[in-house]
Every structure is written in C-alpha cells, then in structure tokens.
XYZ file of C-alpha atoms in Angstrom:
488
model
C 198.226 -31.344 -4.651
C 197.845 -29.298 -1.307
C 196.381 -25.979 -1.315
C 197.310 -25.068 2.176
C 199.466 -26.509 4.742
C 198.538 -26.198 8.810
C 200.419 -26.355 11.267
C 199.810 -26.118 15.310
C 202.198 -23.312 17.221
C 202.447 -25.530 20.748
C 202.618 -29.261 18.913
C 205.143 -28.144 16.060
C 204.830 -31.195 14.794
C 205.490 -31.116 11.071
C 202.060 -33.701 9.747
C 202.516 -32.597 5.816
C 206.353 -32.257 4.704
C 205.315 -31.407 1.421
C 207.492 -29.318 -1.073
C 209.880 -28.887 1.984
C 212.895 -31.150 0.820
C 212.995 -28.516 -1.811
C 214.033 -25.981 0.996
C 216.261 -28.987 2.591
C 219.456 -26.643 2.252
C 218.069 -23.820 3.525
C 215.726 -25.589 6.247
C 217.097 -29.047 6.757
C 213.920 -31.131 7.057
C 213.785 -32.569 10.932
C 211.030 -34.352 12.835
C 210.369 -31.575 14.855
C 210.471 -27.784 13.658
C 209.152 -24.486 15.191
C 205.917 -23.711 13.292
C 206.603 -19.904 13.205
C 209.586 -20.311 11.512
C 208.341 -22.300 9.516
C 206.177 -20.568 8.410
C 208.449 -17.370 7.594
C 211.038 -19.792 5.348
C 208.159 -20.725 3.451
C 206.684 -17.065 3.045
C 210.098 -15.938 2.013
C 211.249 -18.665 -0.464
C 207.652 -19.823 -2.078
C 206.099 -16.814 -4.655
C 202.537 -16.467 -4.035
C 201.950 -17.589 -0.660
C 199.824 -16.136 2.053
C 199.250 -16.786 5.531
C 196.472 -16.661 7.373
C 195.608 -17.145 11.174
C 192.395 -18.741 12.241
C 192.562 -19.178 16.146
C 195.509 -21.257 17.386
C 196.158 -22.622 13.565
C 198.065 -21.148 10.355
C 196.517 -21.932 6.805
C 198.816 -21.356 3.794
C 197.271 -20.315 0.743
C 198.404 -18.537 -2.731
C 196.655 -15.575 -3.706
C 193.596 -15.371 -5.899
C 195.299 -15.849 -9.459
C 197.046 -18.632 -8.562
C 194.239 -20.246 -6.742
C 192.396 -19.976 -9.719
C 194.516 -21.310 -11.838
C 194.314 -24.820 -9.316
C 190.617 -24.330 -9.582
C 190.332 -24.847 -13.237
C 192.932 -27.889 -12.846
C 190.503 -30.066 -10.383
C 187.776 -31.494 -11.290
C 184.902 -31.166 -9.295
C 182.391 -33.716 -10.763
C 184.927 -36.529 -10.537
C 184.684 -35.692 -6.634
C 180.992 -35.702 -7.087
C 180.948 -39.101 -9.226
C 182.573 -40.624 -6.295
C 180.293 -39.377 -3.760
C 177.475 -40.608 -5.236
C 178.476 -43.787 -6.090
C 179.737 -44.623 -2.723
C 176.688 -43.509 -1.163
C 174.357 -45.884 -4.358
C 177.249 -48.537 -2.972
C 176.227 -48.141 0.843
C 172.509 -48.120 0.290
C 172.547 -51.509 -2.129
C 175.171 -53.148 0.541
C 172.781 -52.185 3.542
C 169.939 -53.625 1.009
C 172.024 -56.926 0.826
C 172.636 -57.237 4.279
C 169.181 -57.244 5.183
C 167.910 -59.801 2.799
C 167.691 -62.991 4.518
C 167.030 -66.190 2.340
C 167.234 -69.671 2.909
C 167.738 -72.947 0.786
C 164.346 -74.276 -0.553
C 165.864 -76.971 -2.661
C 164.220 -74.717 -5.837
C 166.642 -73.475 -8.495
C 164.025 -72.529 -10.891
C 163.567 -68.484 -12.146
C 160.760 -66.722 -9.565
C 163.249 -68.625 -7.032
C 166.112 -66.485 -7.725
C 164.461 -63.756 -8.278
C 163.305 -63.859 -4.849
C 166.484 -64.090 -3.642
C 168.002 -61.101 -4.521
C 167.117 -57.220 -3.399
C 165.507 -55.578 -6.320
C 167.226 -52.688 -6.155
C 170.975 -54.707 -6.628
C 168.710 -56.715 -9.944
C 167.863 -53.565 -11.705
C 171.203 -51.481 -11.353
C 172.935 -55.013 -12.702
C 170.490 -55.053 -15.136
C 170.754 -51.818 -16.478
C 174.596 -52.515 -16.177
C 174.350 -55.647 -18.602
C 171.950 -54.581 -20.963
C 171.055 -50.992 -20.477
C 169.239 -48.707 -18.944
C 165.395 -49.375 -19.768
C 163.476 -47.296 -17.287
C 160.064 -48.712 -18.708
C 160.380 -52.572 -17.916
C 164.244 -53.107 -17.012
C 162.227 -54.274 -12.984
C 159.732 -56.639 -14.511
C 160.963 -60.197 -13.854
C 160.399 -61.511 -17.580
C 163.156 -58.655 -18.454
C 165.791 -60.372 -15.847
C 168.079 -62.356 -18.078
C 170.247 -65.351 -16.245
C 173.363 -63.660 -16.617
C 171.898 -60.536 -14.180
C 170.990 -63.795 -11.219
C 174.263 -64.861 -11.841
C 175.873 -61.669 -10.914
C 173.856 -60.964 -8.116
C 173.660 -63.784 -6.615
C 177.325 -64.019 -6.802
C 177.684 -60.462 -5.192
C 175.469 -61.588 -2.552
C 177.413 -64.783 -1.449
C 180.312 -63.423 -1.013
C 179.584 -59.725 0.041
C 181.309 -58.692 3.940
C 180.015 -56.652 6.112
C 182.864 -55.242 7.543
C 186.683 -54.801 5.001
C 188.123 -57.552 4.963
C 192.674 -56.798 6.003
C 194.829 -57.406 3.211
C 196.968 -60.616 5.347
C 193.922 -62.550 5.800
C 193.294 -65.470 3.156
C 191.147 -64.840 0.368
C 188.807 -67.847 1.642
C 184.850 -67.193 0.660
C 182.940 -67.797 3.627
C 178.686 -67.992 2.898
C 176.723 -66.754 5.089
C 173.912 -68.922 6.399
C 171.210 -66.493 6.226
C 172.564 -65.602 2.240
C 172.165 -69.381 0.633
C 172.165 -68.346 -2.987
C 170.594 -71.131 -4.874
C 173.162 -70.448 -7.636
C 176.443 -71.348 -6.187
C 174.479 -74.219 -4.611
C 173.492 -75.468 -8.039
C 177.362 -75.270 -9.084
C 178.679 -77.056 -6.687
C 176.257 -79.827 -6.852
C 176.253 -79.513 -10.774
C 180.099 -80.434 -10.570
C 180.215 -82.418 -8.017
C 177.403 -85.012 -9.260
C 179.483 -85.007 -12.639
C 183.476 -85.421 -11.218
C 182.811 -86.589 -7.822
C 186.082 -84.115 -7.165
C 186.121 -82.527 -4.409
C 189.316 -80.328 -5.887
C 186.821 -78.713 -8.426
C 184.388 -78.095 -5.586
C 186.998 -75.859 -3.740
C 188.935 -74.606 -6.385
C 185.519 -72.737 -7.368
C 184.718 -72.349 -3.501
C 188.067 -70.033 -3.718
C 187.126 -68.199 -6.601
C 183.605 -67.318 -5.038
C 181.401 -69.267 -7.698
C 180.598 -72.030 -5.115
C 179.417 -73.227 -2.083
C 182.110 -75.597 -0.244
C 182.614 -79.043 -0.317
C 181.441 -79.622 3.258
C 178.090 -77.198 2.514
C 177.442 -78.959 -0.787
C 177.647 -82.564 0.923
C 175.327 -81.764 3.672
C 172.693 -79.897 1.171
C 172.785 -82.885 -0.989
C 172.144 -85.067 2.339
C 169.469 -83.192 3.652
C 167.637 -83.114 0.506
C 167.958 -87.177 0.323
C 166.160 -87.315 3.816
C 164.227 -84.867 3.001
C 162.156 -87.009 0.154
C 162.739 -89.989 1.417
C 160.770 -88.826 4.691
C 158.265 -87.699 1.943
C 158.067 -90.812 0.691
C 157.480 -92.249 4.244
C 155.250 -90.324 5.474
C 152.898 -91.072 1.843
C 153.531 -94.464 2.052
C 154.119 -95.047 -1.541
C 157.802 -93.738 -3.061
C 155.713 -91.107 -5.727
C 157.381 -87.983 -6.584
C 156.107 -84.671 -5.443
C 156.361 -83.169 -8.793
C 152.840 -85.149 -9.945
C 149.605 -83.434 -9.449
C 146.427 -85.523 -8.264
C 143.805 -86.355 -10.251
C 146.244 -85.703 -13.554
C 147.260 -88.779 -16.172
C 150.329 -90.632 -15.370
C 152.319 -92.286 -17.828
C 155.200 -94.358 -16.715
C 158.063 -95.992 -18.339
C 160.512 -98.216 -17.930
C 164.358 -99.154 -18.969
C 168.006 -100.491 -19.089
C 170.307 -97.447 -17.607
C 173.994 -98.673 -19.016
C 176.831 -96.191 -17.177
C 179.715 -96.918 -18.285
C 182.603 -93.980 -18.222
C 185.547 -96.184 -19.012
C 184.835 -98.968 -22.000
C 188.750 -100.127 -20.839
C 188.558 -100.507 -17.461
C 184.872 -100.411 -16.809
C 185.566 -98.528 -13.704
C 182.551 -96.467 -11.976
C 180.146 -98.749 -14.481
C 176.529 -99.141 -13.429
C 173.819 -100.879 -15.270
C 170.165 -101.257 -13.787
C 166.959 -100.451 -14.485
C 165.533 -96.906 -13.994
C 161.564 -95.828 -14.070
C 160.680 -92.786 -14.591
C 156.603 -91.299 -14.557
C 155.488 -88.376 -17.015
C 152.148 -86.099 -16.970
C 151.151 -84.067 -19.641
C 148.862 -81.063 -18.026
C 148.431 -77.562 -18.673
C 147.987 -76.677 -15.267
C 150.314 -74.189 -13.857
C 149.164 -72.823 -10.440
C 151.098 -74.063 -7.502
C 151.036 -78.526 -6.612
C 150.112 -79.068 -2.913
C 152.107 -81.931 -2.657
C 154.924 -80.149 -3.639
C 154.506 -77.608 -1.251
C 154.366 -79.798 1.451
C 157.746 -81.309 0.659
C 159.519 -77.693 1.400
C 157.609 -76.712 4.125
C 159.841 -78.491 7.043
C 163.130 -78.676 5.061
C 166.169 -77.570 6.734
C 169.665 -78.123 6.311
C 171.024 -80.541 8.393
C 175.075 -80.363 9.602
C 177.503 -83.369 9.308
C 175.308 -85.555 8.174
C 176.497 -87.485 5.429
C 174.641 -90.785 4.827
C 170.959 -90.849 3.412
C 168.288 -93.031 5.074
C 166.999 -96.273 3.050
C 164.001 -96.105 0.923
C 160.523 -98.104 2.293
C 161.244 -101.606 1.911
C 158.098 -101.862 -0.652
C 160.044 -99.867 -3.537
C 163.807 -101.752 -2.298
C 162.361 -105.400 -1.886
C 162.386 -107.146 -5.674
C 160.876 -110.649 -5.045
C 162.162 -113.465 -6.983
C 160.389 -114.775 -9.914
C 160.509 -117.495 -12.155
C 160.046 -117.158 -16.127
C 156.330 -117.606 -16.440
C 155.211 -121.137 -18.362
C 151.383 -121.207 -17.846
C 150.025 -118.197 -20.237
C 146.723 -117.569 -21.388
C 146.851 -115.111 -24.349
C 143.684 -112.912 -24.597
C 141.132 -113.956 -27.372
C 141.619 -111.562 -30.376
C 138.402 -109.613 -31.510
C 135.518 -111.635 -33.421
C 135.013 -111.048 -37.016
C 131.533 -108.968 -36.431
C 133.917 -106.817 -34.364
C 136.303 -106.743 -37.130
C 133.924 -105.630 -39.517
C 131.734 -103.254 -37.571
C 132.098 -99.593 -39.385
C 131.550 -97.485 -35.863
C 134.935 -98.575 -35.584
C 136.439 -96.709 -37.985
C 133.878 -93.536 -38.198
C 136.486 -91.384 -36.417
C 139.325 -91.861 -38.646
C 136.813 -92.161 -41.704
C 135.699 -88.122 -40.699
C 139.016 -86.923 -40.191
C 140.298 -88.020 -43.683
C 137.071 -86.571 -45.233
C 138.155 -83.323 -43.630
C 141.408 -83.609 -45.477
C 139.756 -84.568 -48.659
C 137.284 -81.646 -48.566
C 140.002 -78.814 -47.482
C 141.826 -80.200 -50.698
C 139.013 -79.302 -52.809
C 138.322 -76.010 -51.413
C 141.983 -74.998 -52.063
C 141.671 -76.271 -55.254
C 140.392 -73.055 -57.117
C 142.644 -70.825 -55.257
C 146.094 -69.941 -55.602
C 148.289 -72.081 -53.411
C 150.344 -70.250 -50.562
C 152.577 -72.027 -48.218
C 149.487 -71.131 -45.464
C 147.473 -73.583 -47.764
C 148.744 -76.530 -46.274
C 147.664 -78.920 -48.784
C 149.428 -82.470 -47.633
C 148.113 -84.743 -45.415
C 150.677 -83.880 -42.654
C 150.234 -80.208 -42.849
C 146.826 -80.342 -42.592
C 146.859 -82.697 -39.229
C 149.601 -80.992 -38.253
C 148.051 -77.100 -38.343
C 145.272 -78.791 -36.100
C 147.572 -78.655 -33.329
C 147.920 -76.673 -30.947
C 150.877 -74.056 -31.225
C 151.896 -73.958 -27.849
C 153.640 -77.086 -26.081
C 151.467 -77.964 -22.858
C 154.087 -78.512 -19.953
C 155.056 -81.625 -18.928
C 156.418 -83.123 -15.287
C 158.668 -85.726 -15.969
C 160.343 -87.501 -12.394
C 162.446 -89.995 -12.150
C 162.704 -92.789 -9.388
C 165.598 -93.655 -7.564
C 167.495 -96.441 -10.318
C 167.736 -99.882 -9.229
C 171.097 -102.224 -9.589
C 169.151 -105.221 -11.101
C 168.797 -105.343 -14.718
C 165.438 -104.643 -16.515
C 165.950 -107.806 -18.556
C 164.945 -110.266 -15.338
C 161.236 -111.467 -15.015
C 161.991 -110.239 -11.120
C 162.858 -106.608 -11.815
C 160.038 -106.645 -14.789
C 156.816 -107.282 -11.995
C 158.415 -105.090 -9.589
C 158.340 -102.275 -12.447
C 154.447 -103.116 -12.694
C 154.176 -102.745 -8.854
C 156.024 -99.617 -8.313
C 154.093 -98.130 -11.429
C 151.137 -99.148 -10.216
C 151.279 -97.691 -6.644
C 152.055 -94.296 -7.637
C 149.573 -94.600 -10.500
C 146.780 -95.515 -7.613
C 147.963 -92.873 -5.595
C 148.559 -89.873 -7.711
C 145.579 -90.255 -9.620
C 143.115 -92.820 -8.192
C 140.774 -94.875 -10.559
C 143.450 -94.579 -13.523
C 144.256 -97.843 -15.611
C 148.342 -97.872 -14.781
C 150.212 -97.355 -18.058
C 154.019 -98.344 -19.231
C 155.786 -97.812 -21.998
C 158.659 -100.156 -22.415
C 161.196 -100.903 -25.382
C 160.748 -104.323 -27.336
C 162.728 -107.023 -25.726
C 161.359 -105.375 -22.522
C 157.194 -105.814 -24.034
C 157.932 -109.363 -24.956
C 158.683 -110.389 -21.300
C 156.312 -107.976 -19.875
C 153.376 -109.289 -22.193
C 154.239 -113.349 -20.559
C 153.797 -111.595 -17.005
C 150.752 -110.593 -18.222
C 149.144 -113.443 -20.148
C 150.308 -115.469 -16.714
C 149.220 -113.390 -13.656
C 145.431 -111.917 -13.522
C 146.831 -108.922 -10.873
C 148.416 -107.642 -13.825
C 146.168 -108.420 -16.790
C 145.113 -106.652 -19.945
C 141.860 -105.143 -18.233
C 144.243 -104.143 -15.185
C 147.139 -103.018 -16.885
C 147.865 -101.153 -20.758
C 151.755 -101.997 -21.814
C 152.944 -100.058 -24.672
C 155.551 -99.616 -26.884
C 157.436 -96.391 -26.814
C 157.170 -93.882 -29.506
C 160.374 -94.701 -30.966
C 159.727 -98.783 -31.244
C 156.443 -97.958 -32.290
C 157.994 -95.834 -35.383
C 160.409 -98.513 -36.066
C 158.385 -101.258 -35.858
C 155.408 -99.187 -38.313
C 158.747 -98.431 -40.789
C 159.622 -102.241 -41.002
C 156.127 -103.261 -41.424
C 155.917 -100.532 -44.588
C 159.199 -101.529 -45.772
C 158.108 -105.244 -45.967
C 154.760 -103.861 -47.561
C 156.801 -101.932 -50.280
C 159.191 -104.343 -50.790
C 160.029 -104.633 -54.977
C 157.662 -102.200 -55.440
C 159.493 -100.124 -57.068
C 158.662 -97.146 -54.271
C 162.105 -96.142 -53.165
C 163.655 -95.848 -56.739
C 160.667 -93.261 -57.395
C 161.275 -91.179 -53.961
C 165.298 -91.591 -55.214
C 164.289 -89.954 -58.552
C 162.058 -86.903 -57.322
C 164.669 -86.287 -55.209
C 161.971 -85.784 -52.694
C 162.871 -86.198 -48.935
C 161.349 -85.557 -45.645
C 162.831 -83.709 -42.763
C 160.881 -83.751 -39.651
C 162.325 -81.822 -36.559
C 163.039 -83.948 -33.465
C-alpha cells in the first residue's frame, strides 16, 4: 500500500492512479490531469491526508495516527530478510562466476570438492543437514547429496536473467565442467545408448548434452590410448611401480536379449589387481591428466598398438612335458610344514589359556576366530583395471597365449623382476596348463597359473565331500542344527 503519492506540477502526468477510480464520479480518471487539482480533490474527499511541498514536487501523507497505525502493519524485518539474502545471493553468484574448472577425467570426492566455491558447499551444507559451525567446512563433513546440489547450481547458473520467451535450454559453460553432470550423462548413456535420455536430462539441468558427452567420452579414449603409445605396453595408469600385480582372466557373455540375442557380445576380458596400502599420489597417473583436453567433433577413437590387437593363431598343443612332481625326501622333509605346524600350536595353546577363564564372545575360541582376529581390521585398498575386452573367446588356445603375453608385458613393466601371475577359472587352467607343459617362454619357473578363489573353494568342498562321503558327517551337522554363515 502507498503512503504518499507525487506528482510533478509542469509534467501532470498521473504515474500512480491509485485509490482514484474511487473518486471516478467526482474526478473522472484521464491520462492527463492538472496536478494541483489534483491534489485539492484528494485533500477534500480522503480523511487524514496532508500535503506537503518539497521543491517542484507534492508528497501526500496522513497524519501521525494514521501513519502509525501503517507502521505497526509492515513489517520491517521481512524487508531486511530480503536484503540480506539478496546481497548472501550476489556474493555466492560472483563466487561462482569466478571459479573456473576444467574436466580432469576424475569423478572421485577431493575432485568435486575442488570444484565448487567453498562458500556455495557450506551454506548448502548447513541447508541439508544443519548448521554446524564447528566442522560443517571440513571436507569429510561434505555428504554427496551437498556436490550434487552444487555442482548442479554451478552448471547451470547465468550470469545475466535469462527473458521469460527464450527456451528453457541448459547451456554449460566451458570454463564450469562439473564432473557430476558429466558422470550422468556418461552413466546413462554407456547403459541405454539413448540419446533421448541424454537430452531429456540435458533439459532438466542434470546433464551435460549429447554432443558434450560424446566428445568427452572420445577424448578420454585418445587420451589413454596415446598413454598406452607413448609406454609402449597397453598397462593401465591406475598401477603403481614396483607394487604386486595379479592378473586374471575370463569369458565376458553380454547378452541383453536371450530372444533375439540382439546387442550380444561374448569375448574374453583381462583385468590386473594390486593389493597396496599406499595412498599418496601414482606418477603415472598423473602423467595421464597432465595434457588432457577436450577435443570438439571428434567422434571415433584411435586403434590400440597392434601388440595388444594382434592374436596369433595357434594350434592345440600335442608335444607336453609335464613337470616332475617333488621326490619323496621332499615329501617327507618336516621344514616343510614348520610354518603351519607353529600356527596351529598357537591355536592349541590360546585354547588352553582360555580354558580356566570364563568364556566371552572376545574369547574367540574356534579355529576360525582365532585366524581370523589375526587380521588386520582395516581393508588395505586395492586398484583393480580392466583392459579393453577382446571379441575372441577365452576358450581358444589363440586367445589363451595372448592372455599370457598381455599379462606378462604389463607385469614386466609395472613392476619389473615379478614372476607374472593369472588366475583363471577351470576349463580355462586346463588349457592354460597344456600351453605351459608345451612352450618353455611360458613355463612353470616363468609363469604361476592359479585357480581363482572361488574354483579353489569349490574344488577344496568336492575334495571334502568325497573325503566325508558315508561318513555319517552331514547327518550330525543336520542334527546340531549347527550352520555356518560367512559374509561375502
């Protein structure tokens, strides 16, 4: 509601009709009107009013009483509120604005982080979950669901209003590449291949476009396959020198559709693990992200080095020399077994200690929760990198060597001096054993095949089953009603 009304004596220009089609039969309202007279209608027919002359303008006011009863009906911290937050608004946007961050291929925590202001994290934060003034900065105290707000604020944030005709098309900013609407658009594309989806959330501002999301995925392609080329040896960045490498190899079976079979795929994919607690930063990953840019309209992805492509025929193996097994002396020679001899005597004498003293479930008494509390509480991380999948099938001789060769290289290069290892499923160790009983390059002193842990459970449960066999065993485990659980 107005408090005054002012009006110009020369313009008489009437800006602020207001209350005057209530005077409409006395003053016809008109789009031009003599400001004097105006002013003495409204005087005359209005209780309360005042005028009062300040230069070449009029103000209009009501007396005292009645300006004090408008005072007590406006609020003047709502006006305040406002203030403030537009001015918290303007200071966070100008924050925004100059934050410039670029794609580094990383979607991981620190990375996101990184990429939004601090300021726009902690007033999110204390949105979301609270205020906290003691930790609510530190970045262990930044849940996901804060990133995902801000980084969503700061992809599709304008600097200038956008006019109420234009289409509501989000438009990223190149110096603003938010790693999360990068990750869902290449989350959804890798699993629909739609590029609908792709828009549809490019529209609703969760997503980087179709045409962004095809380059990015390009441009990281080239990217590690340069890496790759420029090592010499297709290894992925993830391992750390001079760190054990386990690799592994198996059937990948894709098949979407069991009707039609359409978009099936069934190769052979290798993939290399380490098991390190080493945390600080891996050179050889740093490298990879040094020179990585984005690169426009480029869709297609260079080939991989001919060494890791190229699998060279090869025949089933017929000339195999199987390794002589170990002599009886060897058999029988107790240094063997003095390891496994001294860690069941520490069972044995941790069971008699206990035995005197009342049993608590910290007492760990069994076999298994003795070895078990040896262990170490914490998991040690783990890199685990897969290679790019091939479209022959692990079952051929062919594909089986070339698994041994690729292994191999990266083994040599990653960690020089290290016996290659691969673990393999059954069907896959039977072949891979005749490659090795027939070729020296790959022999027994040269190269360790393994089972994996799963075929080596199986195969120790069949082996215990035939042991136990009409022994009577499982009808007494049936009747205890005694049954182990073991978390996988």
């Amino acid at each position: 509601m107005a408090a005054c009304l002012q009006s110009r004596p020369r313009d008489e220009i009437i800006k602020h009709p207001l209350r005057v089609n209530q005077l409409r039969g006395q003053f016809p309202l008109q789009a031009r009107a003599h400001s004097t007279h105006l002013k003495k209608r409204l005087l005359q027919n209005v209780p309360g009013l005042v005028a009062f002359n300040q230069g070449r303008e009029v103000y209009l006011s009501y007396d005292e009483e009645v300006a004090l009863t408008l005072k007590r009906q406006y609020n003047e911290e709502e006006d305040t509120e406002s203030i403030t937050m537009a001015r918290l608004a303007n200071s966070i946007r100008n924050d925004m604005f100059a934050t410039s961050v670029s794609f580094t291929g990383q979607f991981d925590h620190e990375t996101q982080i990184q990429s939004v202001p601090q300021r726009l994290l902690v007033l999110i934060n204390m949105i979301i979950n609270g205020p906290n003034i003691k930790d609510q900065a530190e970045p262990p105290n930044i849940t996901q669901p804060v990133l995902t707000v801000a980084q969503l604020l700061m992809g599709n944030a304008y600097k200038q209003r956008r006019k109420p005709k234009e289409p509501p098309t989000q438009i990223y900013v190149k110096n603003r590449q938010m790693p999360l609407p990068i990750y869902v658009g290449m989350k959804v594309h890798s699993l629909t291949r739609k590029r609908q989806l792709v828009d549809s959330l490019h529209e609703l501002g969760l997503s980087e476009s179709y045409d962004s999301i095809m380059d990015i995925k390009a441009s990281l392609g080239n990217n590690i396959i340069n890496h790759y080329s420029n090592e010499g040896v297709v290894c992925p960045p993830q391992l750390r020198t001079g760190k054990f490498v386990v690799g592994a190899a198996d059937n990948i079976d894709h098949n979407p559709s069991s009707t039609t079979s359409t978009g099936s795929f069934h190769g052979t994919g290798i993939s290399l693990f380490q098991n390190c607690a080493v945390t600080l930063p891996n050179p050889r990953e740093q490298r990879l992200w040094e020179t990585f840019q984005i690169e426009k309209q480029v869709k297609e992805i260079r080939a991989l080095p001919s060494s890791f492509t190229e699998v060279k025929p090869l025949l089933a193996p017929t000339n195999m020399t199987a390794p002589a097994g170990l002599s009886e002396d060897t058999q029988r020679n107790p240094m063997l077994l003095t390891s496994v001899v001294r860690e069941e005597k520490e069972w044995l004498d941790h069971v008699s200690d206990h035995l005197t003293q009342e049993i608590n479930k910290e007492s760990a008494l069994s076999w298994a929760a003795f070895h078990a509390s040896k262990y170490q509480n914490s998991m040690l991380p783990s890199v685990n990198s897969m290679l790019p999948l091939f479209q022959d099938e692990a079952s051929s001789f062919a594909m089986l060597r070339h698994c041994l060769v690729v292994v191999q290289a990266a083994i040599h290069h990653v960690n020089p001096g290290q016996t290659p290892v691969i673990c393999v499923d059954q069907p896959l160790f039977a072949k891979l054993k005749q490659i090795q009983w027939s070729d020296e390059t790959y022999s027994e002193d040269n190269f360790v095949i393994l089972f994996g842990g799963f075929h080596i459970e199986m195969t120790a449960l069949k082996v215990l089953g035939n042991l136990l066999q009409g022994s009577g065993w499982t009808e007494m485990v049936s009747k205890a009603k005694y049954i182990i659980c073991r978390d996988r």
